[in-house]
Amino acid sequence: MSATLQELRSLAEDLMVGCRGWVDAVIIVSEDGAPLTYTTNMDLDPEFVAAATASIVGATSAVLELLNSRGFDGINVKLRERRYLLIRSYKGYYVVALTRPNPNLGFINLVFEAYLSARR
């Protein structure tokens, strides 16, 4: 079951609010790498983020296939500026978030789990 664009917009906004300032951007990306909606507190190009997400997901999937894994639910990438790039699978889309430096990752993961599992 795919979500409507309005549902995806609402999800992105709810995640930003729910994370209480620990996340600077949420972008929802289609499986083919197109940005569908986003909300951000910073200057970024959602097209580039979506393309990079497609590359990261593709490379991760290729490695997991070599390991005979059945896929993934999420990817965390620790960035040098102490931020994290989070990618979560959701209803055939990818929810991408960029955290603030030194985030409360446990809290962010709880918020993401609550919002993404409640809407499955």
Short mmCIF file of N, CA, C and O in Angstrom, two decimals:
data_model
loop_
_atom_site.label_atom_id
_atom_site.label_comp_id
_atom_site.label_asym_id
_atom_site.label_seq_id
_atom_site.Cartn_x
_atom_site.Cartn_y
_atom_site.Cartn_z
N MET A 1 0.84 -1.18 0.00
CA MET A 1 0.00 0.00 0.00
C MET A 1 0.89 1.24 0.00
O MET A 1 1.72 1.42 0.87
N SER A 2 0.73 2.08 -0.98
CA SER A 2 1.54 3.29 -1.03
C SER A 2 0.79 4.44 -0.38
O SER A 2 -0.43 4.46 -0.31
N ALA A 3 1.53 5.38 0.10
CA ALA A 3 0.97 6.54 0.78
C ALA A 3 0.73 7.66 -0.22
O ALA A 3 1.40 7.75 -1.25
N THR A 4 -0.21 8.54 0.10
CA THR A 4 -0.44 9.70 -0.75
C THR A 4 0.63 10.75 -0.45
O THR A 4 1.29 10.71 0.59
N LEU A 5 0.78 11.69 -1.34
CA LEU A 5 1.75 12.76 -1.16
C LEU A 5 1.44 13.55 0.11
O LEU A 5 2.35 13.93 0.85
N GLN A 6 0.17 13.79 0.39
CA GLN A 6 -0.22 14.51 1.60
C GLN A 6 0.17 13.73 2.86
O GLN A 6 0.64 14.30 3.84
N GLU A 7 0.00 12.41 2.84
CA GLU A 7 0.39 11.58 3.98
C GLU A 7 1.91 11.64 4.18
O GLU A 7 2.38 11.69 5.32
N LEU A 8 2.65 11.63 3.08
CA LEU A 8 4.11 11.72 3.18
C LEU A 8 4.56 13.07 3.71
O LEU A 8 5.48 13.16 4.52
N ARG A 9 3.91 14.14 3.26
CA ARG A 9 4.23 15.49 3.78
C ARG A 9 3.97 15.54 5.29
O ARG A 9 4.78 16.07 6.05
N SER A 10 2.83 15.01 5.68
CA SER A 10 2.47 15.00 7.09
C SER A 10 3.48 14.19 7.91
O SER A 10 3.88 14.60 9.00
N LEU A 11 3.91 13.06 7.38
CA LEU A 11 4.90 12.22 8.05
C LEU A 11 6.21 12.98 8.24
O LEU A 11 6.79 12.99 9.33
N ALA A 12 6.69 13.64 7.19
CA ALA A 12 7.95 14.39 7.27
C ALA A 12 7.85 15.48 8.33
O ALA A 12 8.75 15.65 9.16
N GLU A 13 6.75 16.21 8.33
CA GLU A 13 6.56 17.28 9.32
C GLU A 13 6.44 16.71 10.74
O GLU A 13 7.02 17.26 11.68
N ASP A 14 5.71 15.62 10.90
CA ASP A 14 5.54 14.99 12.21
C ASP A 14 6.88 14.50 12.76
O ASP A 14 7.15 14.62 13.97
N LEU A 15 7.72 13.94 11.89
CA LEU A 15 9.04 13.48 12.34
C LEU A 15 9.90 14.65 12.80
O LEU A 15 10.58 14.56 13.83
N MET A 16 9.88 15.75 12.05
CA MET A 16 10.67 16.92 12.46
C MET A 16 10.22 17.43 13.82
O MET A 16 11.04 17.68 14.70
N VAL A 17 8.93 17.56 14.01
CA VAL A 17 8.40 18.06 15.28
C VAL A 17 8.67 17.04 16.39
O VAL A 17 9.11 17.40 17.48
N GLY A 18 8.43 15.77 16.11
CA GLY A 18 8.60 14.72 17.11
C GLY A 18 10.03 14.58 17.59
O GLY A 18 10.26 14.20 18.74
N CYS A 19 10.99 14.90 16.74
CA CYS A 19 12.40 14.77 17.11
C CYS A 19 12.90 15.97 17.91
O CYS A 19 14.07 15.99 18.32
N ARG A 20 12.06 16.94 18.16
CA ARG A 20 12.33 18.06 19.06
C ARG A 20 13.66 18.76 18.83
O ARG A 20 14.43 18.99 19.76
N GLY A 21 13.93 19.07 17.56
CA GLY A 21 15.12 19.84 17.24
C GLY A 21 16.38 19.03 16.99
O GLY A 21 17.41 19.60 16.64
N TRP A 22 16.34 17.72 17.17
CA TRP A 22 17.54 16.91 16.94
C TRP A 22 17.77 16.61 15.46
O TRP A 22 18.83 16.13 15.07
N VAL A 23 16.77 16.90 14.62
CA VAL A 23 16.87 16.61 13.18
C VAL A 23 16.73 17.93 12.41
O VAL A 23 15.82 18.70 12.67
N ASP A 24 17.65 18.16 11.48
CA ASP A 24 17.63 19.38 10.66
C ASP A 24 16.87 19.22 9.35
O ASP A 24 16.45 20.21 8.77
N ALA A 25 16.73 17.99 8.87
CA ALA A 25 16.04 17.79 7.60
C ALA A 25 15.45 16.39 7.53
O ALA A 25 16.05 15.44 8.03
N VAL A 26 14.27 16.30 6.94
CA VAL A 26 13.63 15.02 6.62
C VAL A 26 13.21 15.09 5.16
O VAL A 26 12.53 16.03 4.75
N ILE A 27 13.64 14.11 4.39
CA ILE A 27 13.30 14.03 2.97
C ILE A 27 12.74 12.65 2.71
O ILE A 27 13.32 11.65 3.15
N ILE A 28 11.63 12.59 2.01
CA ILE A 28 11.07 11.29 1.65
C ILE A 28 11.34 11.09 0.17
O ILE A 28 11.03 11.93 -0.68
N VAL A 29 11.96 9.94 -0.12
CA VAL A 29 12.48 9.64 -1.45
C VAL A 29 11.80 8.38 -1.99
O VAL A 29 11.61 7.42 -1.25
N SER A 30 11.46 8.40 -3.27
CA SER A 30 10.90 7.21 -3.90
C SER A 30 12.00 6.17 -4.11
O SER A 30 13.19 6.50 -4.06
N GLU A 31 11.61 4.94 -4.39
CA GLU A 31 12.60 3.88 -4.61
C GLU A 31 13.50 4.17 -5.80
O GLU A 31 14.63 3.71 -5.85
N ASP A 32 13.01 4.94 -6.76
CA ASP A 32 13.83 5.26 -7.94
C ASP A 32 14.68 6.51 -7.75
O ASP A 32 15.34 6.98 -8.68
N GLY A 33 14.69 7.08 -6.54
CA GLY A 33 15.58 8.18 -6.23
C GLY A 33 15.04 9.57 -6.47
O GLY A 33 15.80 10.52 -6.58
N ALA A 34 13.71 9.73 -6.51
CA ALA A 34 13.12 11.06 -6.69
C ALA A 34 12.65 11.60 -5.34
O ALA A 34 12.01 10.87 -4.58
N PRO A 35 12.95 12.87 -5.05
CA PRO A 35 12.45 13.44 -3.80
C PRO A 35 10.95 13.70 -3.92
O PRO A 35 10.51 14.31 -4.90
N LEU A 36 10.17 13.23 -2.97
CA LEU A 36 8.73 13.41 -3.02
C LEU A 36 8.27 14.58 -2.17
O LEU A 36 7.38 15.33 -2.56
N THR A 37 8.85 14.72 -0.99
CA THR A 37 8.55 15.84 -0.12
C THR A 37 9.69 15.99 0.88
O THR A 37 10.45 15.05 1.08
N TYR A 38 9.78 17.17 1.45
CA TYR A 38 10.83 17.38 2.45
C TYR A 38 10.47 18.55 3.34
O TYR A 38 9.64 19.39 3.00
N THR A 39 11.09 18.57 4.49
CA THR A 39 11.03 19.69 5.41
C THR A 39 12.43 19.85 5.99
O THR A 39 13.08 18.87 6.30
N THR A 40 12.89 21.09 6.06
CA THR A 40 14.28 21.30 6.46
C THR A 40 14.46 22.64 7.17
O THR A 40 13.71 23.58 6.92
N ASN A 41 15.45 22.68 8.04
CA ASN A 41 15.86 23.91 8.72
C ASN A 41 17.18 24.42 8.16
O ASN A 41 17.81 25.27 8.77
N MET A 42 17.62 23.87 7.05
CA MET A 42 18.93 24.21 6.50
C MET A 42 18.86 24.29 4.99
O MET A 42 17.87 23.88 4.38
N ASP A 43 19.92 24.79 4.39
CA ASP A 43 19.99 24.92 2.94
C ASP A 43 20.55 23.62 2.36
O ASP A 43 21.71 23.28 2.62
N LEU A 44 19.73 22.87 1.65
CA LEU A 44 20.19 21.67 0.96
C LEU A 44 19.35 21.45 -0.28
O LEU A 44 18.26 21.98 -0.40
N ASP A 45 19.88 20.68 -1.20
CA ASP A 45 19.18 20.38 -2.45
C ASP A 45 18.57 18.99 -2.33
O ASP A 45 19.30 17.99 -2.33
N PRO A 46 17.25 18.89 -2.23
CA PRO A 46 16.62 17.57 -2.07
C PRO A 46 16.88 16.63 -3.25
O PRO A 46 16.90 15.41 -3.07
N GLU A 47 17.11 17.17 -4.44
CA GLU A 47 17.42 16.34 -5.61
C GLU A 47 18.74 15.59 -5.40
O GLU A 47 18.83 14.40 -5.68
N PHE A 48 19.74 16.29 -4.90
CA PHE A 48 21.05 15.67 -4.65
C PHE A 48 20.96 14.64 -3.52
O PHE A 48 21.55 13.57 -3.60
N VAL A 49 20.23 14.99 -2.47
CA VAL A 49 20.07 14.05 -1.35
C VAL A 49 19.35 12.79 -1.82
O VAL A 49 19.74 11.68 -1.47
N ALA A 50 18.34 12.96 -2.63
CA ALA A 50 17.58 11.80 -3.13
C ALA A 50 18.46 10.92 -4.02
O ALA A 50 18.44 9.70 -3.91
N ALA A 51 19.26 11.54 -4.89
CA ALA A 51 20.16 10.77 -5.75
C ALA A 51 21.21 10.03 -4.92
O ALA A 51 21.51 8.86 -5.18
N ALA A 52 21.75 10.70 -3.92
CA ALA A 52 22.73 10.05 -3.04
C ALA A 52 22.09 8.90 -2.27
O ALA A 52 22.70 7.85 -2.09
N THR A 53 20.86 9.10 -1.84
CA THR A 53 20.13 8.04 -1.12
C THR A 53 19.98 6.80 -2.00
O THR A 53 20.21 5.68 -1.56
N ALA A 54 19.61 7.01 -3.26
CA ALA A 54 19.46 5.89 -4.18
C ALA A 54 20.79 5.14 -4.34
O ALA A 54 20.81 3.90 -4.38
N SER A 55 21.89 5.87 -4.39
CA SER A 55 23.21 5.24 -4.50
C SER A 55 23.57 4.45 -3.25
O SER A 55 24.05 3.31 -3.33
N ILE A 56 23.34 5.04 -2.08
CA ILE A 56 23.64 4.36 -0.81
C ILE A 56 22.79 3.11 -0.67
O ILE A 56 23.30 2.03 -0.30
N VAL A 57 21.52 3.21 -0.96
CA VAL A 57 20.61 2.06 -0.86
C VAL A 57 21.01 0.98 -1.84
O VAL A 57 21.04 -0.21 -1.51
N GLY A 58 21.37 1.37 -3.06
CA GLY A 58 21.78 0.40 -4.07
C GLY A 58 23.04 -0.35 -3.65
O GLY A 58 23.12 -1.58 -3.77
N ALA A 59 24.03 0.39 -3.17
CA ALA A 59 25.29 -0.24 -2.74
C ALA A 59 25.05 -1.14 -1.53
O ALA A 59 25.57 -2.26 -1.47
N THR A 60 24.26 -0.69 -0.59
CA THR A 60 23.96 -1.50 0.60
C THR A 60 23.22 -2.77 0.21
O THR A 60 23.55 -3.87 0.68
N SER A 61 22.25 -2.65 -0.66
CA SER A 61 21.49 -3.82 -1.12
C SER A 61 22.39 -4.82 -1.83
O SER A 61 22.24 -6.03 -1.66
N ALA A 62 23.34 -4.33 -2.64
CA ALA A 62 24.26 -5.22 -3.35
C ALA A 62 25.13 -6.00 -2.37
O ALA A 62 25.33 -7.21 -2.52
N VAL A 63 25.63 -5.33 -1.35
CA VAL A 63 26.45 -6.01 -0.33
C VAL A 63 25.62 -7.02 0.43
O VAL A 63 26.05 -8.16 0.66
N LEU A 64 24.41 -6.65 0.80
CA LEU A 64 23.55 -7.58 1.56
C LEU A 64 23.19 -8.80 0.72
O LEU A 64 23.06 -9.90 1.25
N GLU A 65 23.02 -8.60 -0.57
CA GLU A 65 22.74 -9.72 -1.46
C GLU A 65 23.90 -10.71 -1.46
O GLU A 65 23.70 -11.93 -1.45
N LEU A 66 25.13 -10.19 -1.47
CA LEU A 66 26.31 -11.05 -1.41
C LEU A 66 26.37 -11.84 -0.11
O LEU A 66 26.93 -12.93 -0.05
N LEU A 67 25.79 -11.29 0.93
CA LEU A 67 25.78 -11.93 2.25
C LEU A 67 24.52 -12.77 2.47
O LEU A 67 24.28 -13.25 3.58
N ASN A 68 23.73 -12.93 1.43
CA ASN A 68 22.48 -13.69 1.49
C ASN A 68 21.51 -13.14 2.53
O ASN A 68 20.80 -13.90 3.19
N SER A 69 21.48 -11.83 2.66
CA SER A 69 20.55 -11.19 3.58
C SER A 69 19.27 -10.85 2.84
O SER A 69 19.25 -10.71 1.62
N ARG A 70 18.20 -10.71 3.59
CA ARG A 70 16.90 -10.40 3.00
C ARG A 70 16.61 -8.91 2.93
O ARG A 70 15.48 -8.51 2.73
N GLY A 71 17.60 -8.08 3.11
CA GLY A 71 17.38 -6.64 3.00
C GLY A 71 17.65 -5.92 4.30
O GLY A 71 18.26 -6.46 5.22
N PHE A 72 17.18 -4.68 4.38
CA PHE A 72 17.44 -3.86 5.56
C PHE A 72 16.23 -2.99 5.85
O PHE A 72 15.41 -2.72 4.98
N ASP A 73 16.14 -2.55 7.09
CA ASP A 73 15.09 -1.62 7.49
C ASP A 73 15.64 -0.20 7.64
O ASP A 73 14.91 0.76 7.52
N GLY A 74 16.95 -0.11 7.94
CA GLY A 74 17.53 1.21 8.14
C GLY A 74 19.03 1.22 7.99
O GLY A 74 19.69 0.19 8.10
N ILE A 75 19.53 2.42 7.70
CA ILE A 75 20.97 2.65 7.56
C ILE A 75 21.30 3.90 8.37
O ILE A 75 20.59 4.91 8.27
N ASN A 76 22.36 3.84 9.17
CA ASN A 76 22.88 5.01 9.88
C ASN A 76 24.29 5.27 9.36
O ASN A 76 25.13 4.38 9.41
N VAL A 77 24.54 6.50 8.90
CA VAL A 77 25.86 6.88 8.44
C VAL A 77 26.36 8.00 9.35
O VAL A 77 25.73 9.06 9.43
N LYS A 78 27.47 7.75 10.03
CA LYS A 78 28.05 8.77 10.90
C LYS A 78 28.92 9.69 10.06
O LYS A 78 29.84 9.23 9.39
N LEU A 79 28.62 10.97 10.08
CA LEU A 79 29.35 11.95 9.30
C LEU A 79 30.47 12.57 10.14
O LEU A 79 30.40 12.56 11.37
N ARG A 80 31.46 13.09 9.49
CA ARG A 80 32.61 13.63 10.23
C ARG A 80 32.28 14.82 11.10
O ARG A 80 32.93 15.06 12.10
N GLU A 81 31.26 15.56 10.74
CA GLU A 81 30.90 16.72 11.57
C GLU A 81 29.97 16.34 12.73
O GLU A 81 29.26 17.16 13.26
N ARG A 82 30.00 15.04 13.08
CA ARG A 82 29.26 14.48 14.22
C ARG A 82 27.76 14.49 14.01
O ARG A 82 26.98 14.41 14.95
N ARG A 83 27.34 14.59 12.77
CA ARG A 83 25.93 14.43 12.40
C ARG A 83 25.73 12.99 11.95
O ARG A 83 26.70 12.27 11.71
N TYR A 84 24.49 12.61 11.76
CA TYR A 84 24.16 11.30 11.21
C TYR A 84 23.21 11.48 10.05
O TYR A 84 22.32 12.34 10.08
N LEU A 85 23.40 10.67 9.04
CA LEU A 85 22.46 10.54 7.95
C LEU A 85 21.71 9.25 8.23
O LEU A 85 22.33 8.18 8.33
N LEU A 86 20.40 9.34 8.40
CA LEU A 86 19.58 8.17 8.70
C LEU A 86 18.70 7.87 7.50
O LEU A 86 18.08 8.78 6.94
N ILE A 87 18.63 6.61 7.12
CA ILE A 87 17.76 6.19 6.02
C ILE A 87 16.91 5.06 6.55
O ILE A 87 17.44 4.07 7.07
N ARG A 88 15.61 5.20 6.43
CA ARG A 88 14.67 4.18 6.88
C ARG A 88 13.75 3.80 5.73
O ARG A 88 13.27 4.67 4.99
N SER A 89 13.49 2.52 5.62
CA SER A 89 12.56 2.01 4.63
C SER A 89 11.14 2.19 5.16
O SER A 89 10.88 1.93 6.34
N TYR A 90 10.22 2.66 4.30
CA TYR A 90 8.85 2.90 4.73
C TYR A 90 7.89 2.81 3.55
O TYR A 90 7.93 3.64 2.65
N LYS A 91 7.08 1.78 3.53
CA LYS A 91 6.01 1.61 2.52
C LYS A 91 6.50 1.80 1.07
O LYS A 91 5.83 2.43 0.27
N GLY A 92 7.65 1.29 0.75
CA GLY A 92 8.15 1.43 -0.62
C GLY A 92 8.87 2.75 -0.87
O GLY A 92 9.21 3.06 -2.01
N TYR A 93 9.09 3.52 0.17
CA TYR A 93 9.82 4.79 0.08
C TYR A 93 11.00 4.73 1.04
O TYR A 93 11.14 3.79 1.81
N TYR A 94 11.82 5.77 1.00
CA TYR A 94 12.90 5.92 1.96
C TYR A 94 12.72 7.25 2.69
O TYR A 94 12.52 8.28 2.05
N VAL A 95 12.76 7.18 4.00
CA VAL A 95 12.71 8.38 4.82
C VAL A 95 14.16 8.69 5.19
O VAL A 95 14.84 7.86 5.79
N VAL A 96 14.62 9.86 4.80
CA VAL A 96 16.01 10.26 5.01
C VAL A 96 16.02 11.43 5.98
O VAL A 96 15.24 12.38 5.82
N ALA A 97 16.90 11.37 6.96
CA ALA A 97 17.01 12.47 7.92
C ALA A 97 18.47 12.82 8.13
O ALA A 97 19.34 11.95 8.11
N LEU A 98 18.71 14.09 8.34
CA LEU A 98 20.04 14.57 8.70
C LEU A 98 19.91 15.17 10.10
O LEU A 98 19.09 16.07 10.32
N THR A 99 20.70 14.64 11.03
CA THR A 99 20.61 15.10 12.41
C THR A 99 21.46 16.35 12.63
O THR A 99 22.31 16.69 11.81
N ARG A 100 21.27 16.93 13.77
CA ARG A 100 22.17 17.99 14.25
C ARG A 100 23.43 17.32 14.77
O ARG A 100 23.43 16.12 15.01
N PRO A 101 24.50 18.08 14.99
CA PRO A 101 25.70 17.48 15.58
C PRO A 101 25.42 16.93 16.99
O PRO A 101 24.63 17.50 17.73
N ASN A 102 26.07 15.84 17.31
CA ASN A 102 25.94 15.17 18.61
C ASN A 102 24.49 14.93 19.01
O ASN A 102 24.06 15.32 20.09
N PRO A 103 23.73 14.26 18.16
CA PRO A 103 22.31 14.09 18.44
C PRO A 103 22.04 13.03 19.51
O PRO A 103 22.90 12.20 19.81
N ASN A 104 20.85 13.06 20.03
CA ASN A 104 20.37 12.01 20.91
C ASN A 104 19.79 10.92 19.99
O ASN A 104 18.59 10.91 19.71
N LEU A 105 20.66 10.05 19.50
CA LEU A 105 20.26 9.04 18.52
C LEU A 105 19.22 8.07 19.07
O LEU A 105 18.33 7.64 18.35
N GLY A 106 19.33 7.73 20.34
CA GLY A 106 18.34 6.83 20.94
C GLY A 106 16.95 7.42 20.86
O GLY A 106 15.99 6.75 20.47
N PHE A 107 16.84 8.69 21.20
CA PHE A 107 15.54 9.37 21.14
C PHE A 107 15.04 9.44 19.70
O PHE A 107 13.87 9.15 19.42
N ILE A 108 15.92 9.83 18.78
CA ILE A 108 15.52 9.93 17.37
C ILE A 108 15.04 8.58 16.86
O ILE A 108 14.01 8.49 16.18
N ASN A 109 15.77 7.52 17.18
CA ASN A 109 15.36 6.18 16.74
C ASN A 109 14.00 5.79 17.32
O ASN A 109 13.19 5.16 16.63
N LEU A 110 13.74 6.14 18.58
CA LEU A 110 12.43 5.86 19.18
C LEU A 110 11.32 6.61 18.45
O LEU A 110 10.26 6.04 18.18
N VAL A 111 11.56 7.87 18.14
CA VAL A 111 10.56 8.67 17.43
C VAL A 111 10.31 8.07 16.04
O VAL A 111 9.16 7.88 15.63
N PHE A 112 11.37 7.75 15.33
CA PHE A 112 11.22 7.17 14.00
C PHE A 112 10.46 5.84 14.07
O PHE A 112 9.57 5.59 13.26
N GLU A 113 10.83 5.00 15.01
CA GLU A 113 10.14 3.71 15.16
C GLU A 113 8.66 3.92 15.46
O GLU A 113 7.81 3.25 14.88
N ALA A 114 8.36 4.84 16.35
CA ALA A 114 6.96 5.10 16.70
C ALA A 114 6.16 5.59 15.50
O ALA A 114 5.07 5.08 15.22
N TYR A 115 6.68 6.56 14.77
CA TYR A 115 5.94 7.12 13.64
C TYR A 115 5.88 6.16 12.45
O TYR A 115 4.86 6.04 11.79
N LEU A 116 6.99 5.49 12.17
CA LEU A 116 7.01 4.63 10.98
C LEU A 116 6.28 3.32 11.20
O LEU A 116 5.66 2.79 10.28
N SER A 117 6.34 2.76 12.39
CA SER A 117 5.62 1.50 12.63
C SER A 117 4.14 1.72 12.81
O SER A 117 3.33 0.88 12.43
N ALA A 118 3.74 2.87 13.36
CA ALA A 118 2.31 3.16 13.56
C ALA A 118 1.60 3.37 12.23
O ALA A 118 0.39 3.19 12.15
N ARG A 119 2.31 3.73 11.20
CA ARG A 119 1.70 4.03 9.91
C ARG A 119 1.88 2.92 8.89
O ARG A 119 1.60 3.11 7.72
N ARG A 120 2.39 1.80 9.29
CA ARG A 120 2.63 0.70 8.33
C ARG A 120 1.36 0.04 7.93
O ARG A 120 0.40 -0.07 8.56
#
